[in-house]
Amino acid sequence: MAMECELRNMKKLITPEEYELKTLYIGGGTPSFVKPMLFRNILENIFSDFPVCKEFEFTVECNPDSLDEDFLIFFTSYGMNRISIGVQSVSDRILKAINRIHSIGEFMKKYELARKYLENISLDFIVGLPESDCDNVNSTLDLIRKTSPEHLSFYLLELHEETVLFKMYDNDTLSVPGVDTNVENLERISHGLKESGYTRYEISNFARRGYESKHNLTYWNNGIYYGIGASAGGHFKNIRYVNTPNIKEYIESISSSPKYGYREANTVEKELKEHFFMGLRKVDGISIPEIEGIYGKSNVEIFTEKISSREEILLRDGIMKIKDFYLTRNTGIFEFISNL
């Protein structure tokens, strides 16, 4: 009910020409843990009010242990045409160490089930987990060659203080690879994926031609998107927001005065900074003439001059991009842009 209320409120802010639905992404958690029927009302509300574009992309996240045929039948009946499965590691031992319930054997069964319903499957992996070595990289590439998904994401491990993994690390009962090892593993992965027909199009993402994530490209192109639900974020009319992560607070406030974890009306300067920050995650980089048309040449020149002075940046023929696409080597440039 709360999400339906937020959806109704959101529609009051959208002009008619913005009504076409280009992508829909259900995730940021694990929707497969929830009974599919609980999504019926919100989906009915979305599709009854928003026309769907011809190349509509509808993605739902899931974990192997909670993915089943009822989930696939329900969501494909509403037009789901893409699924993102959190594999994380090819080692049962590592999966157990990070408190993942599924095994690789279970993943393989669920992957085969998903393939019966979908032609576009994305797999998520985490780089920097315990026991990540050359053998682990080779096993990961073997699994990818065997399953042949259309899209792949490799995210760097983040140790958050409230997690069991962090506590184990903090107590010296868990060892994780250092920066150099992570970079070497990413280089091996990138090379192996290229040999298997995948193209890197963003720092953490690879795809077969034509299967790049349209939804995520909206983020990286600083486009317009709306998020509903606790912790969901959006960006429209230069406003960037993130809803409160407190579910009780979200439900109680949404009908009257919504609570936000973050909400700000961006200045042109802030919008431009965010465009650089996110756009430089793409392998294709940013077209300077294109963003000059959006923000004004004089505004863009100020940022271009500062950012292009960094040795990590290449500016050629009106395109600005990062030279070396390994996130562990490039945190400095993103910190630099965010502090401009």
mmCIF file of C-alpha atoms in Angstrom:
data_model
loop_
_atom_site.group_PDB
_atom_site.id
_atom_site.type_symbol
_atom_site.label_atom_id
_atom_site.label_comp_id
_atom_site.label_asym_id
_atom_site.label_seq_id
_atom_site.Cartn_x
_atom_site.Cartn_y
_atom_site.Cartn_z
ATOM 1 C CA MET A 1 0.000 0.000 0.000
ATOM 2 C CA ALA A 2 2.802 2.448 0.863
ATOM 3 C CA MET A 3 4.568 1.881 -2.447
ATOM 4 C CA GLU A 4 1.281 2.301 -4.324
ATOM 5 C CA CYS A 5 0.779 5.597 -2.500
ATOM 6 C CA GLU A 6 4.280 6.758 -3.442
ATOM 7 C CA LEU A 7 3.616 5.748 -7.047
ATOM 8 C CA ARG A 8 0.444 7.869 -7.120
ATOM 9 C CA ASN A 9 2.340 10.835 -5.670
ATOM 10 C CA MET A 10 5.136 10.371 -8.163
ATOM 11 C CA LYS A 11 2.750 10.439 -11.128
ATOM 12 C CA LYS A 12 1.650 13.944 -10.097
ATOM 13 C CA LEU A 13 5.201 15.158 -10.735
ATOM 14 C CA ILE A 14 5.605 13.656 -14.209
ATOM 15 C CA THR A 15 4.615 15.539 -17.340
ATOM 16 C CA PRO A 16 2.697 13.566 -20.034
ATOM 17 C CA GLU A 17 5.677 13.363 -22.401
ATOM 18 C CA GLU A 18 7.689 11.622 -19.653
ATOM 19 C CA TYR A 19 5.131 8.857 -19.165
ATOM 20 C CA GLU A 20 6.665 6.209 -21.457
ATOM 21 C CA LEU A 21 8.168 3.365 -19.459
ATOM 22 C CA LYS A 22 11.594 2.458 -20.841
ATOM 23 C CA THR A 23 12.961 0.239 -18.072
ATOM 24 C CA LEU A 24 11.704 -1.328 -14.854
ATOM 25 C CA TYR A 25 14.057 -2.792 -12.254
ATOM 26 C CA ILE A 26 12.917 -4.665 -9.154
ATOM 27 C CA GLY A 27 15.819 -5.152 -6.816
ATOM 28 C CA GLY A 28 18.192 -3.438 -4.499
ATOM 29 C CA GLY A 29 17.313 -6.355 -2.232
ATOM 30 C CA THR A 30 16.155 -9.857 -3.009
ATOM 31 C CA PRO A 31 12.630 -9.888 -4.495
ATOM 32 C CA SER A 32 12.772 -13.668 -4.907
ATOM 33 C CA PHE A 33 12.452 -14.015 -1.107
ATOM 34 C CA VAL A 34 8.954 -12.493 -1.314
ATOM 35 C CA LYS A 35 5.891 -14.323 -2.621
ATOM 36 C CA PRO A 36 5.413 -13.153 -6.227
ATOM 37 C CA MET A 37 1.705 -12.423 -5.711
ATOM 38 C CA LEU A 38 2.639 -9.602 -3.323
ATOM 39 C CA PHE A 39 3.965 -7.693 -6.346
ATOM 40 C CA ARG A 40 0.692 -7.951 -8.257
ATOM 41 C CA ASN A 41 -0.937 -4.681 -7.139
ATOM 42 C CA ILE A 42 2.126 -2.515 -7.700
ATOM 43 C CA LEU A 43 2.734 -4.030 -11.144
ATOM 44 C CA GLU A 44 -0.929 -3.591 -12.104
ATOM 45 C CA ASN A 45 -0.688 0.056 -11.058
ATOM 46 C CA ILE A 46 2.489 0.636 -13.021
ATOM 47 C CA PHE A 47 1.319 -0.967 -16.249
ATOM 48 C CA SER A 48 -2.184 0.523 -16.110
ATOM 49 C CA ASP A 49 -0.802 4.074 -16.073
ATOM 50 C CA PHE A 50 2.451 3.966 -18.021
ATOM 51 C CA PRO A 51 2.709 3.117 -21.724
ATOM 52 C CA VAL A 52 5.605 0.748 -22.395
ATOM 53 C CA CYS A 53 8.191 1.616 -25.039
ATOM 54 C CA LYS A 54 8.980 -0.810 -27.853
ATOM 55 C CA GLU A 55 12.358 -1.912 -26.436
ATOM 56 C CA PHE A 56 11.205 -2.096 -22.811
ATOM 57 C CA GLU A 57 13.654 -3.767 -20.393
ATOM 58 C CA PHE A 58 12.214 -5.368 -17.240
ATOM 59 C CA THR A 59 14.758 -6.828 -14.808
ATOM 60 C CA VAL A 60 14.235 -8.609 -11.497
ATOM 61 C CA GLU A 61 17.032 -9.543 -9.090
ATOM 62 C CA CYS A 62 17.164 -12.924 -7.381
ATOM 63 C CA ASN A 63 19.342 -15.311 -5.436
ATOM 64 C CA PRO A 64 19.709 -18.940 -6.602
ATOM 65 C CA ASP A 65 18.334 -20.398 -3.363
ATOM 66 C CA SER A 66 15.027 -18.474 -3.572
ATOM 67 C CA LEU A 67 14.480 -18.626 -7.341
ATOM 68 C CA ASP A 68 11.719 -21.030 -8.396
ATOM 69 C CA GLU A 69 9.332 -21.650 -11.257
ATOM 70 C CA ASP A 70 6.429 -19.762 -9.636
ATOM 71 C CA PHE A 71 8.650 -16.659 -9.523
ATOM 72 C CA LEU A 72 9.564 -17.002 -13.196
ATOM 73 C CA ILE A 73 5.993 -17.713 -14.357
ATOM 74 C CA PHE A 74 4.608 -14.754 -12.420
ATOM 75 C CA PHE A 75 7.111 -12.125 -13.517
ATOM 76 C CA THR A 76 7.361 -13.223 -17.148
ATOM 77 C CA SER A 77 3.557 -12.974 -17.306
ATOM 78 C CA TYR A 78 4.052 -9.267 -16.540
ATOM 79 C CA GLY A 79 6.751 -8.837 -19.142
ATOM 80 C CA MET A 80 9.973 -9.555 -17.257
ATOM 81 C CA ASN A 81 12.552 -10.142 -19.991
ATOM 82 C CA ARG A 82 15.779 -10.002 -17.977
ATOM 83 C CA ILE A 83 16.946 -11.503 -14.687
ATOM 84 C CA SER A 84 19.982 -10.763 -12.536
ATOM 85 C CA ILE A 85 21.225 -13.714 -10.461
ATOM 86 C CA GLY A 86 23.588 -13.172 -7.527
ATOM 87 C CA VAL A 87 26.148 -15.964 -7.884
ATOM 88 C CA GLN A 88 28.932 -14.071 -6.042
ATOM 89 C CA SER A 89 31.501 -16.915 -6.104
ATOM 90 C CA VAL A 90 32.104 -20.254 -7.821
ATOM 91 C CA SER A 91 33.460 -21.806 -4.605
ATOM 92 C CA ASP A 92 31.054 -23.504 -2.183
ATOM 93 C CA ARG A 93 33.610 -22.936 0.568
ATOM 94 C CA ILE A 94 33.703 -19.179 -0.079
ATOM 95 C CA LEU A 95 29.916 -18.990 -0.364
ATOM 96 C CA LYS A 96 29.615 -20.604 3.044
ATOM 97 C CA ALA A 97 32.201 -18.207 4.491
ATOM 98 C CA ILE A 98 30.145 -15.188 3.364
ATOM 99 C CA ASN A 99 26.883 -16.709 4.618
ATOM 100 C CA ARG A 100 25.338 -17.422 1.218
ATOM 101 C CA ILE A 101 22.794 -20.222 1.344
ATOM 102 C CA HIS A 102 23.151 -21.587 -2.186
ATOM 103 C CA SER A 103 25.773 -23.918 -3.608
ATOM 104 C CA ILE A 104 27.153 -23.837 -7.146
ATOM 105 C CA GLY A 105 25.281 -27.056 -7.881
ATOM 106 C CA GLU A 106 22.028 -25.364 -6.886
ATOM 107 C CA PHE A 107 22.905 -22.300 -8.960
ATOM 108 C CA MET A 108 23.403 -24.466 -12.052
ATOM 109 C CA LYS A 109 19.964 -26.036 -11.628
ATOM 110 C CA LYS A 110 18.300 -22.658 -11.139
ATOM 111 C CA TYR A 111 20.181 -21.182 -14.092
ATOM 112 C CA GLU A 112 18.882 -23.945 -16.354
ATOM 113 C CA LEU A 113 15.362 -23.261 -15.041
ATOM 114 C CA ALA A 114 15.684 -19.517 -15.711
ATOM 115 C CA ARG A 115 16.989 -20.208 -19.220
ATOM 116 C CA LYS A 116 13.711 -21.952 -20.078
ATOM 117 C CA TYR A 117 11.921 -18.640 -19.596
ATOM 118 C CA LEU A 118 14.448 -15.944 -20.467
ATOM 119 C CA GLU A 119 16.856 -15.024 -23.257
ATOM 120 C CA ASN A 120 18.621 -12.331 -21.239
ATOM 121 C CA ILE A 121 20.366 -13.413 -18.028
ATOM 122 C CA SER A 122 22.891 -11.442 -15.999
ATOM 123 C CA LEU A 123 25.196 -12.955 -13.369
ATOM 124 C CA ASP A 124 26.711 -11.023 -10.468
ATOM 125 C CA PHE A 125 30.084 -11.856 -8.912
ATOM 126 C CA ILE A 126 32.122 -10.266 -6.120
ATOM 127 C CA VAL A 127 35.832 -9.570 -6.579
ATOM 128 C CA GLY A 128 38.018 -9.551 -3.482
ATOM 129 C CA LEU A 129 36.418 -12.394 -1.537
ATOM 130 C CA PRO A 130 38.547 -14.722 0.631
ATOM 131 C CA GLU A 131 40.670 -17.264 -1.221
ATOM 132 C CA SER A 132 40.449 -15.366 -4.502
ATOM 133 C CA ASP A 133 43.397 -16.572 -6.562
ATOM 134 C CA CYS A 134 44.284 -17.599 -10.103
ATOM 135 C CA ASP A 135 42.495 -20.957 -9.754
ATOM 136 C CA ASN A 136 39.362 -19.173 -8.578
ATOM 137 C CA VAL A 137 39.486 -16.818 -11.568
ATOM 138 C CA ASN A 138 39.898 -19.758 -13.956
ATOM 139 C CA SER A 139 36.956 -21.564 -12.343
ATOM 140 C CA THR A 140 34.838 -18.417 -12.681
ATOM 141 C CA LEU A 141 35.678 -18.123 -16.375
ATOM 142 C CA ASP A 142 34.932 -21.838 -16.856
ATOM 143 C CA LEU A 143 31.488 -21.373 -15.284
ATOM 144 C CA ILE A 144 30.790 -18.395 -17.530
ATOM 145 C CA ARG A 145 31.808 -20.306 -20.649
ATOM 146 C CA LYS A 146 29.587 -23.189 -19.571
ATOM 147 C CA THR A 147 26.478 -21.066 -18.852
ATOM 148 C CA SER A 148 27.035 -18.326 -21.463
ATOM 149 C CA PRO A 149 24.985 -15.532 -19.863
ATOM 150 C CA GLU A 150 24.318 -12.345 -21.820
ATOM 151 C CA HIS A 151 25.563 -9.969 -19.129
ATOM 152 C CA LEU A 152 28.058 -10.054 -16.244
ATOM 153 C CA SER A 153 28.801 -7.789 -13.284
ATOM 154 C CA PHE A 154 31.939 -7.973 -11.159
ATOM 155 C CA TYR A 155 31.672 -5.815 -8.047
ATOM 156 C CA LEU A 156 34.480 -5.110 -5.611
ATOM 157 C CA LEU A 157 33.938 -6.453 -2.103
ATOM 158 C CA GLU A 158 32.819 -3.804 0.389
ATOM 159 C CA LEU A 159 33.199 -4.638 4.075
ATOM 160 C CA HIS A 160 30.399 -2.875 5.958
ATOM 161 C CA GLU A 161 30.769 -2.675 9.728
ATOM 162 C CA GLU A 162 27.402 -4.245 10.538
ATOM 163 C CA THR A 163 28.112 -7.437 8.564
ATOM 164 C CA VAL A 164 29.423 -10.777 9.831
ATOM 165 C CA LEU A 165 32.151 -10.641 7.181
ATOM 166 C CA PHE A 166 33.486 -7.348 8.533
ATOM 167 C CA LYS A 167 33.534 -8.678 12.100
ATOM 168 C CA MET A 168 35.497 -11.726 10.958
ATOM 169 C CA TYR A 169 37.920 -9.473 9.081
ATOM 170 C CA ASP A 170 38.226 -7.114 12.054
ATOM 171 C CA ASN A 171 38.967 -10.051 14.377
ATOM 172 C CA ASP A 172 41.651 -11.406 12.005
ATOM 173 C CA THR A 173 39.670 -14.607 11.423
ATOM 174 C CA LEU A 174 39.196 -13.759 7.767
ATOM 175 C CA SER A 175 41.765 -12.791 5.151
ATOM 176 C CA VAL A 176 40.880 -10.933 1.964
ATOM 177 C CA PRO A 177 43.100 -10.123 -1.040
ATOM 178 C CA GLY A 178 44.916 -6.812 -1.281
ATOM 179 C CA VAL A 179 44.558 -4.180 -4.003
ATOM 180 C CA ASP A 180 47.296 -5.607 -6.241
ATOM 181 C CA THR A 181 45.741 -9.086 -6.185
ATOM 182 C CA ASN A 182 42.303 -7.680 -6.984
ATOM 183 C CA VAL A 183 43.704 -5.719 -9.925
ATOM 184 C CA GLU A 184 45.501 -8.798 -11.270
ATOM 185 C CA ASN A 185 42.329 -10.878 -10.947
ATOM 186 C CA LEU A 186 40.254 -8.227 -12.694
ATOM 187 C CA GLU A 187 42.790 -8.105 -15.519
ATOM 188 C CA ARG A 188 42.605 -11.895 -15.938
ATOM 189 C CA ILE A 189 38.797 -11.789 -15.845
ATOM 190 C CA SER A 190 38.620 -8.954 -18.363
ATOM 191 C CA HIS A 191 41.012 -10.724 -20.740
ATOM 192 C CA GLY A 192 39.175 -14.038 -20.412
ATOM 193 C CA LEU A 193 35.774 -12.449 -20.999
ATOM 194 C CA LYS A 194 37.037 -10.649 -24.087
ATOM 195 C CA GLU A 195 38.176 -13.989 -25.512
ATOM 196 C CA SER A 196 34.673 -15.347 -24.811
ATOM 197 C CA GLY A 197 32.925 -12.566 -26.719
ATOM 198 C CA TYR A 198 32.087 -10.112 -23.947
ATOM 199 C CA THR A 199 32.753 -6.383 -24.128
ATOM 200 C CA ARG A 200 33.486 -4.266 -21.099
ATOM 201 C CA TYR A 201 31.219 -1.232 -21.284
ATOM 202 C CA GLU A 202 31.469 0.046 -17.695
ATOM 203 C CA ILE A 203 33.973 -0.382 -14.889
ATOM 204 C CA SER A 204 32.185 -3.369 -13.352
ATOM 205 C CA ASN A 205 30.051 -4.602 -16.255
ATOM 206 C CA PHE A 206 30.485 -6.766 -19.340
ATOM 207 C CA ALA A 207 27.971 -7.824 -21.977
ATOM 208 C CA ARG A 208 27.526 -9.493 -25.310
ATOM 209 C CA ARG A 209 26.761 -6.944 -28.002
ATOM 210 C CA GLY A 210 23.260 -5.531 -27.607
ATOM 211 C CA TYR A 211 22.789 -6.812 -24.046
ATOM 212 C CA GLU A 212 24.173 -3.845 -22.099
ATOM 213 C CA SER A 213 21.883 -2.946 -19.176
ATOM 214 C CA LYS A 214 19.602 -0.146 -20.378
ATOM 215 C CA HIS A 215 18.471 0.544 -16.840
ATOM 216 C CA ASN A 216 21.968 0.964 -15.424
ATOM 217 C CA LEU A 217 23.066 3.050 -18.402
ATOM 218 C CA THR A 218 20.382 5.520 -17.337
ATOM 219 C CA TYR A 219 22.260 5.979 -14.066
ATOM 220 C CA TRP A 220 25.644 6.343 -15.737
ATOM 221 C CA ASN A 221 24.287 8.811 -18.304
ATOM 222 C CA ASN A 222 22.820 10.918 -15.481
ATOM 223 C CA GLY A 223 19.342 10.316 -16.865
ATOM 224 C CA ILE A 224 15.886 10.557 -15.329
ATOM 225 C CA TYR A 225 14.647 7.691 -13.169
ATOM 226 C CA TYR A 226 12.203 7.194 -10.303
ATOM 227 C CA GLY A 227 12.617 4.858 -7.346
ATOM 228 C CA ILE A 228 9.845 3.777 -5.018
ATOM 229 C CA GLY A 229 10.171 1.933 -1.719
ATOM 230 C CA ALA A 230 12.368 2.189 1.371
ATOM 231 C CA SER A 231 15.966 3.111 0.434
ATOM 232 C CA ALA A 232 14.951 3.625 -3.227
ATOM 233 C CA GLY A 233 16.479 6.578 -5.035
ATOM 234 C CA GLY A 234 15.593 8.746 -7.984
ATOM 235 C CA HIS A 235 16.756 11.622 -10.173
ATOM 236 C CA PHE A 236 14.367 13.970 -11.982
ATOM 237 C CA LYS A 237 14.077 17.714 -12.647
ATOM 238 C CA ASN A 238 17.557 18.140 -11.095
ATOM 239 C CA ILE A 239 16.344 16.620 -7.820
ATOM 240 C CA ARG A 240 18.263 13.634 -6.490
ATOM 241 C CA TYR A 241 16.756 11.714 -3.598
ATOM 242 C CA VAL A 242 16.997 8.538 -1.560
ATOM 243 C CA ASN A 243 14.041 7.442 0.553
ATOM 244 C CA THR A 244 14.522 6.674 4.218
ATOM 245 C CA PRO A 245 15.903 3.154 4.781
ATOM 246 C CA ASN A 246 13.688 2.763 7.853
ATOM 247 C CA ILE A 247 10.733 0.691 6.635
ATOM 248 C CA LYS A 248 8.408 1.702 9.492
ATOM 249 C CA GLU A 249 9.228 5.373 8.958
ATOM 250 C CA TYR A 250 8.749 4.995 5.210
ATOM 251 C CA ILE A 251 5.287 3.411 5.564
ATOM 252 C CA GLU A 252 4.080 5.925 8.164
ATOM 253 C CA SER A 253 5.289 9.027 6.323
ATOM 254 C CA ILE A 254 4.717 8.325 2.639
ATOM 255 C CA SER A 255 1.079 9.478 2.472
ATOM 256 C CA SER A 256 1.689 12.835 4.177
ATOM 257 C CA SER A 257 5.276 14.049 4.401
ATOM 258 C CA PRO A 258 7.764 11.555 2.906
ATOM 259 C CA LYS A 259 10.985 11.013 4.810
ATOM 260 C CA TYR A 260 14.257 10.962 2.915
ATOM 261 C CA GLY A 261 17.711 9.721 3.676
ATOM 262 C CA TYR A 262 18.869 12.284 1.141
ATOM 263 C CA ARG A 263 17.126 14.870 -1.036
ATOM 264 C CA GLU A 264 18.670 17.830 -2.815
ATOM 265 C CA ALA A 265 17.757 20.148 -5.662
ATOM 266 C CA ASN A 266 20.973 20.211 -7.682
ATOM 267 C CA THR A 267 22.522 23.343 -9.089
ATOM 268 C CA VAL A 268 23.812 23.215 -12.675
ATOM 269 C CA GLU A 269 27.306 22.800 -11.226
ATOM 270 C CA LYS A 270 26.250 19.848 -9.073
ATOM 271 C CA GLU A 271 24.421 18.196 -11.984
ATOM 272 C CA LEU A 272 27.491 18.563 -14.160
ATOM 273 C CA LYS A 273 29.777 17.154 -11.476
ATOM 274 C CA GLU A 274 27.513 14.120 -11.107
ATOM 275 C CA HIS A 275 27.432 13.682 -14.892
ATOM 276 C CA PHE A 276 31.246 13.508 -14.960
ATOM 277 C CA PHE A 277 31.386 11.290 -11.873
ATOM 278 C CA MET A 278 29.046 8.678 -13.310
ATOM 279 C CA GLY A 279 29.743 9.063 -17.012
ATOM 280 C CA LEU A 280 33.436 8.355 -16.580
ATOM 281 C CA ARG A 281 32.508 4.886 -15.295
ATOM 282 C CA LYS A 282 31.654 4.012 -18.917
ATOM 283 C CA VAL A 283 34.364 2.664 -21.190
ATOM 284 C CA ASP A 284 33.076 4.977 -23.943
ATOM 285 C CA GLY A 285 33.476 7.934 -21.603
ATOM 286 C CA ILE A 286 31.694 11.257 -22.033
ATOM 287 C CA SER A 287 31.071 13.307 -25.170
ATOM 288 C CA ILE A 288 32.133 16.844 -24.254
ATOM 289 C CA PRO A 289 30.141 18.503 -27.116
ATOM 290 C CA GLU A 290 27.054 16.581 -25.965
ATOM 291 C CA ILE A 291 27.196 17.760 -22.365
ATOM 292 C CA GLU A 292 28.082 21.306 -23.512
ATOM 293 C CA GLY A 293 24.686 21.287 -25.198
ATOM 294 C CA ILE A 294 23.073 20.356 -21.883
ATOM 295 C CA TYR A 295 24.993 22.473 -19.358
ATOM 296 C CA GLY A 296 26.592 25.231 -21.415
ATOM 297 C CA LYS A 297 30.092 25.397 -22.848
ATOM 298 C CA SER A 298 31.541 27.726 -20.208
ATOM 299 C CA ASN A 299 30.317 25.519 -17.344
ATOM 300 C CA VAL A 300 31.734 22.367 -18.934
ATOM 301 C CA GLU A 301 35.108 23.961 -19.733
ATOM 302 C CA ILE A 302 35.752 24.659 -16.047
ATOM 303 C CA PHE A 303 35.370 20.992 -15.111
ATOM 304 C CA THR A 304 37.049 19.643 -18.248
ATOM 305 C CA GLU A 305 40.194 21.658 -17.598
ATOM 306 C CA LYS A 306 40.464 20.461 -14.007
ATOM 307 C CA ILE A 307 39.671 16.801 -14.662
ATOM 308 C CA SER A 308 41.816 16.457 -17.801
ATOM 309 C CA SER A 309 44.855 17.526 -15.762
ATOM 310 C CA ARG A 310 44.768 14.140 -14.036
ATOM 311 C CA GLU A 311 47.075 11.505 -15.496
ATOM 312 C CA GLU A 312 44.295 8.867 -15.271
ATOM 313 C CA ILE A 313 42.180 10.791 -17.777
ATOM 314 C CA LEU A 314 42.340 10.769 -21.565
ATOM 315 C CA LEU A 315 40.721 13.611 -23.546
ATOM 316 C CA ARG A 316 40.769 13.122 -27.299
ATOM 317 C CA ASP A 317 38.476 14.182 -30.160
ATOM 318 C CA GLY A 318 35.889 15.573 -27.765
ATOM 319 C CA ILE A 319 35.678 12.360 -25.718
ATOM 320 C CA MET A 320 36.838 12.179 -22.102
ATOM 321 C CA LYS A 321 37.490 8.759 -20.589
ATOM 322 C CA ILE A 322 39.524 6.933 -17.962
ATOM 323 C CA LYS A 323 42.625 5.255 -19.363
ATOM 324 C CA ASP A 324 42.682 2.198 -17.096
ATOM 325 C CA PHE A 325 39.357 0.564 -16.208
ATOM 326 C CA TYR A 326 40.175 -1.151 -12.937
ATOM 327 C CA LEU A 327 38.188 0.380 -10.116
ATOM 328 C CA THR A 328 40.786 -0.458 -7.490
ATOM 329 C CA ARG A 329 43.277 1.756 -9.322
ATOM 330 C CA ASN A 330 40.908 4.621 -9.987
ATOM 331 C CA THR A 331 39.219 5.492 -6.710
ATOM 332 C CA GLY A 332 41.392 8.602 -6.620
ATOM 333 C CA ILE A 333 39.879 10.151 -9.739
ATOM 334 C CA PHE A 334 36.332 9.668 -8.438
ATOM 335 C CA GLU A 335 37.253 11.193 -5.080
ATOM 336 C CA PHE A 336 38.856 14.098 -6.967
ATOM 337 C CA ILE A 337 35.694 14.745 -9.026
ATOM 338 C CA SER A 338 33.381 14.499 -6.014
ATOM 339 C CA ASN A 339 35.482 17.114 -4.191
ATOM 340 C CA LEU A 340 35.606 19.623 -7.051
#
